[in-house]
Amino acid sequence: MTDSIIRSVADLREIVAGWRQEGKRVGLVPTMGAIHAGHLSLVSIAAKNCDKVIASVFVNPTQFGKNEDLDAYPVDEAKDVRNLTDAGTDLVFCPGKEEIYPNGFSTVISVSGLTAGLCGPFRPGHFDGVATVVSKLLLQCLPDIAVFGEKDYQQLLVIRQLVSDLNIPVEIVGAPIIREDDGLAMSSRNRYLSPDERRVAPEFNRVLTDVAALIKAKPDECQNICRNAREELLELGFASVDYVSVCDIETLELLKTYRHPARVFGAAYLGASRLIDNLPVD
Ligand code: PAF
């Protein structure tokens, strides 16, 4: 059970140090709150692998672009803490903005290469914001493992890269995407969809699933198949499509000819909501 919400790095460090002295294995689930079943699946993976689970709740301003939804991002701390605790979280770390970015904060962690494609060009600065806050959270908590969802697959690879490059002693665990019954990947932002948009939203996963099947049948046709998928999404009512792409699962290299192992990635706007999703070709 969570006794209280921890807000300072000093308190967090003291509690984690106590657990370590007792020989406990510690898992971290970083979140921005707006907790849903996808987050809870990460907690359950951490709980299966560790004695103690920390979840962090921090809406990180540096990963939002100027025209993105930082101000509208759903915040309900009490509900999030309750949901996380009920799912087996031992400590919820809810730092204020000053705790993470005190006056004079001047450091940016920037991962190149993996951030060049997919969401990178559409969300300038986003991955720097993610890499910086995740580096801080890992160093503040010093967990044995940290669990991240594959829905943000590019983010997962960026975090693996920074952990390896900076020698942060933590194992990064990727967790499968949790979907609604109709295939829509769970996301805190799904709550913004109007009823009409919500009806159309599962088509996103369906179209990406079709892309995976089609490129297996016609491996040389990746570009045409992805172009057709983008057009289909627009015809279905998506406002715009940032990308539908097939990429190598480790380097995220864009594949013109399919080769194993690859994933299909997509990002598209339905009304004002930006959906992202991805799935393995095999
Ligand atoms: O995936 C998220 O919710 C965020 O990007 C993360 C990893 C918590 C960093 O703010």
PDB file of N, CA, C and O in Angstrom, residues 230-255:
ATOM      1  N   ARG A 230      -2.096   5.602 -46.262  1.00  0.00           N
ATOM      2  CA  ARG A 230      -2.284   7.014 -45.865  1.00  0.00           C
ATOM      3  C   ARG A 230      -3.538   7.579 -46.538  1.00  0.00           C
ATOM      4  O   ARG A 230      -4.350   8.247 -45.899  1.00  0.00           O
ATOM      5  N   GLU A 231      -3.704   7.261 -47.836  1.00  0.00           N
ATOM      6  CA  GLU A 231      -4.900   7.751 -48.548  1.00  0.00           C
ATOM      7  C   GLU A 231      -6.164   7.150 -47.951  1.00  0.00           C
ATOM      8  O   GLU A 231      -7.178   7.828 -47.784  1.00  0.00           O
ATOM      9  N   GLU A 232      -6.102   5.866 -47.623  1.00  0.00           N
ATOM     10  CA  GLU A 232      -7.287   5.216 -47.045  1.00  0.00           C
ATOM     11  C   GLU A 232      -7.687   5.895 -45.721  1.00  0.00           C
ATOM     12  O   GLU A 232      -8.869   6.123 -45.455  1.00  0.00           O
ATOM     13  N   LEU A 233      -6.681   6.228 -44.901  1.00  0.00           N
ATOM     14  CA  LEU A 233      -6.991   6.881 -43.611  1.00  0.00           C
ATOM     15  C   LEU A 233      -7.681   8.227 -43.845  1.00  0.00           C
ATOM     16  O   LEU A 233      -8.660   8.556 -43.167  1.00  0.00           O
ATOM     17  N   LEU A 234      -7.209   8.967 -44.849  1.00  0.00           N
ATOM     18  CA  LEU A 234      -7.846  10.263 -45.140  1.00  0.00           C
ATOM     19  C   LEU A 234      -9.284  10.045 -45.599  1.00  0.00           C
ATOM     20  O   LEU A 234     -10.197  10.760 -45.192  1.00  0.00           O
ATOM     21  N   GLU A 235      -9.479   9.010 -46.454  1.00  0.00           N
ATOM     22  CA  GLU A 235     -10.852   8.725 -46.922  1.00  0.00           C
ATOM     23  C   GLU A 235     -11.760   8.311 -45.773  1.00  0.00           C
ATOM     24  O   GLU A 235     -12.955   8.583 -45.760  1.00  0.00           O
ATOM     25  N   LEU A 236     -11.178   7.665 -44.771  1.00  0.00           N
ATOM     26  CA  LEU A 236     -11.974   7.215 -43.616  1.00  0.00           C
ATOM     27  C   LEU A 236     -12.356   8.383 -42.687  1.00  0.00           C
ATOM     28  O   LEU A 236     -13.146   8.203 -41.765  1.00  0.00           O
ATOM     29  N   GLY A 237     -11.740   9.541 -42.892  1.00  0.00           N
ATOM     30  CA  GLY A 237     -12.112  10.697 -42.074  1.00  0.00           C
ATOM     31  C   GLY A 237     -10.993  11.217 -41.190  1.00  0.00           C
ATOM     32  O   GLY A 237     -11.217  12.144 -40.394  1.00  0.00           O
ATOM     33  N   PHE A 238      -9.797  10.629 -41.291  1.00  0.00           N
ATOM     34  CA  PHE A 238      -8.670  11.179 -40.526  1.00  0.00           C
ATOM     35  C   PHE A 238      -8.320  12.549 -41.115  1.00  0.00           C
ATOM     36  O   PHE A 238      -8.365  12.742 -42.341  1.00  0.00           O
ATOM     37  N   ALA A 239      -8.012  13.503 -40.232  1.00  0.00           N
ATOM     38  CA  ALA A 239      -7.793  14.878 -40.699  1.00  0.00           C
ATOM     39  C   ALA A 239      -6.475  15.005 -41.457  1.00  0.00           C
ATOM     40  O   ALA A 239      -6.392  15.701 -42.467  1.00  0.00           O
ATOM     41  N   SER A 240      -5.444  14.333 -40.961  1.00  0.00           N
ATOM     42  CA  SER A 240      -4.151  14.320 -41.658  1.00  0.00           C
ATOM     43  C   SER A 240      -3.352  13.118 -41.162  1.00  0.00           C
ATOM     44  O   SER A 240      -3.641  12.579 -40.085  1.00  0.00           O
ATOM     45  N   VAL A 241      -2.397  12.735 -41.972  1.00  0.00           N
ATOM     46  CA  VAL A 241      -1.579  11.566 -41.611  1.00  0.00           C
ATOM     47  C   VAL A 241      -0.118  12.010 -41.573  1.00  0.00           C
ATOM     48  O   VAL A 241       0.404  12.501 -42.575  1.00  0.00           O
ATOM     49  N   ASP A 242       0.520  11.885 -40.410  1.00  0.00           N
ATOM     50  CA  ASP A 242       1.941  12.239 -40.330  1.00  0.00           C
ATOM     51  C   ASP A 242       2.781  11.185 -41.060  1.00  0.00           C
ATOM     52  O   ASP A 242       3.661  11.511 -41.836  1.00  0.00           O
ATOM     53  N   TYR A 243       2.504   9.930 -40.804  1.00  0.00           N
ATOM     54  CA  TYR A 243       3.242   8.871 -41.513  1.00  0.00           C
ATOM     55  C   TYR A 243       2.555   7.525 -41.347  1.00  0.00           C
ATOM     56  O   TYR A 243       1.856   7.287 -40.353  1.00  0.00           O
ATOM     57  N   VAL A 244       2.738   6.692 -42.368  1.00  0.00           N
ATOM     58  CA  VAL A 244       2.562   5.236 -42.223  1.00  0.00           C
ATOM     59  C   VAL A 244       3.846   4.674 -42.817  1.00  0.00           C
ATOM     60  O   VAL A 244       4.153   4.932 -43.993  1.00  0.00           O
ATOM     61  N   SER A 245       4.626   3.981 -42.037  1.00  0.00           N
ATOM     62  CA  SER A 245       5.956   3.552 -42.480  1.00  0.00           C
ATOM     63  C   SER A 245       6.264   2.148 -41.975  1.00  0.00           C
ATOM     64  O   SER A 245       5.762   1.730 -40.933  1.00  0.00           O
ATOM     65  N   VAL A 246       7.135   1.481 -42.721  1.00  0.00           N
ATOM     66  CA  VAL A 246       7.638   0.176 -42.285  1.00  0.00           C
ATOM     67  C   VAL A 246       9.111   0.358 -41.948  1.00  0.00           C
ATOM     68  O   VAL A 246       9.871   0.887 -42.770  1.00  0.00           O
ATOM     69  N   CYS A 247       9.501  -0.043 -40.756  1.00  0.00           N
ATOM     70  CA  CYS A 247      10.875   0.221 -40.297  1.00  0.00           C
ATOM     71  C   CYS A 247      11.481  -1.015 -39.634  1.00  0.00           C
ATOM     72  O   CYS A 247      10.763  -1.839 -39.053  1.00  0.00           O
ATOM     73  N   ASP A 248      12.788  -1.069 -39.691  1.00  0.00           N
ATOM     74  CA  ASP A 248      13.561  -2.072 -38.961  1.00  0.00           C
ATOM     75  C   ASP A 248      13.284  -1.904 -37.461  1.00  0.00           C
ATOM     76  O   ASP A 248      13.225  -0.779 -36.971  1.00  0.00           O
ATOM     77  N   ILE A 249      13.096  -3.006 -36.746  1.00  0.00           N
ATOM     78  CA  ILE A 249      12.663  -2.897 -35.349  1.00  0.00           C
ATOM     79  C   ILE A 249      13.758  -2.409 -34.392  1.00  0.00           C
ATOM     80  O   ILE A 249      13.460  -2.029 -33.271  1.00  0.00           O
ATOM     81  N   GLU A 250      15.021  -2.426 -34.849  1.00  0.00           N
ATOM     82  CA  GLU A 250      16.077  -1.981 -33.937  1.00  0.00           C
ATOM     83  C   GLU A 250      16.620  -0.603 -34.287  1.00  0.00           C
ATOM     84  O   GLU A 250      16.833   0.227 -33.417  1.00  0.00           O
ATOM     85  N   THR A 251      16.818  -0.381 -35.600  1.00  0.00           N
ATOM     86  CA  THR A 251      17.426   0.892 -36.009  1.00  0.00           C
ATOM     87  C   THR A 251      16.372   1.910 -36.417  1.00  0.00           C
ATOM     88  O   THR A 251      16.674   3.094 -36.562  1.00  0.00           O
ATOM     89  N   LEU A 252      15.149   1.463 -36.639  1.00  0.00           N
ATOM     90  CA  LEU A 252      14.052   2.295 -37.169  1.00  0.00           C
ATOM     91  C   LEU A 252      14.358   2.788 -38.587  1.00  0.00           C
ATOM     92  O   LEU A 252      13.710   3.728 -39.069  1.00  0.00           O
ATOM     93  N   GLU A 253      15.316   2.154 -39.256  1.00  0.00           N
ATOM     94  CA  GLU A 253      15.578   2.497 -40.669  1.00  0.00           C
ATOM     95  C   GLU A 253      14.302   2.258 -41.467  1.00  0.00           C
ATOM     96  O   GLU A 253      13.641   1.222 -41.327  1.00  0.00           O
ATOM     97  N   LEU A 254      13.970   3.239 -42.311  1.00  0.00           N
ATOM     98  CA  LEU A 254      12.772   3.135 -43.153  1.00  0.00           C
ATOM     99  C   LEU A 254      13.028   2.095 -44.240  1.00  0.00           C
ATOM    100  O   LEU A 254      14.035   2.165 -44.939  1.00  0.00           O
ATOM    101  N   LEU A 255      12.141   1.113 -44.368  1.00  0.00           N
ATOM    102  CA  LEU A 255      12.366   0.040 -45.332  1.00  0.00           C
ATOM    103  C   LEU A 255      11.545   0.263 -46.602  1.00  0.00           C
ATOM    104  O   LEU A 255      10.328   0.409 -46.531  1.00  0.00           O
TER     105      LEU A 255
END
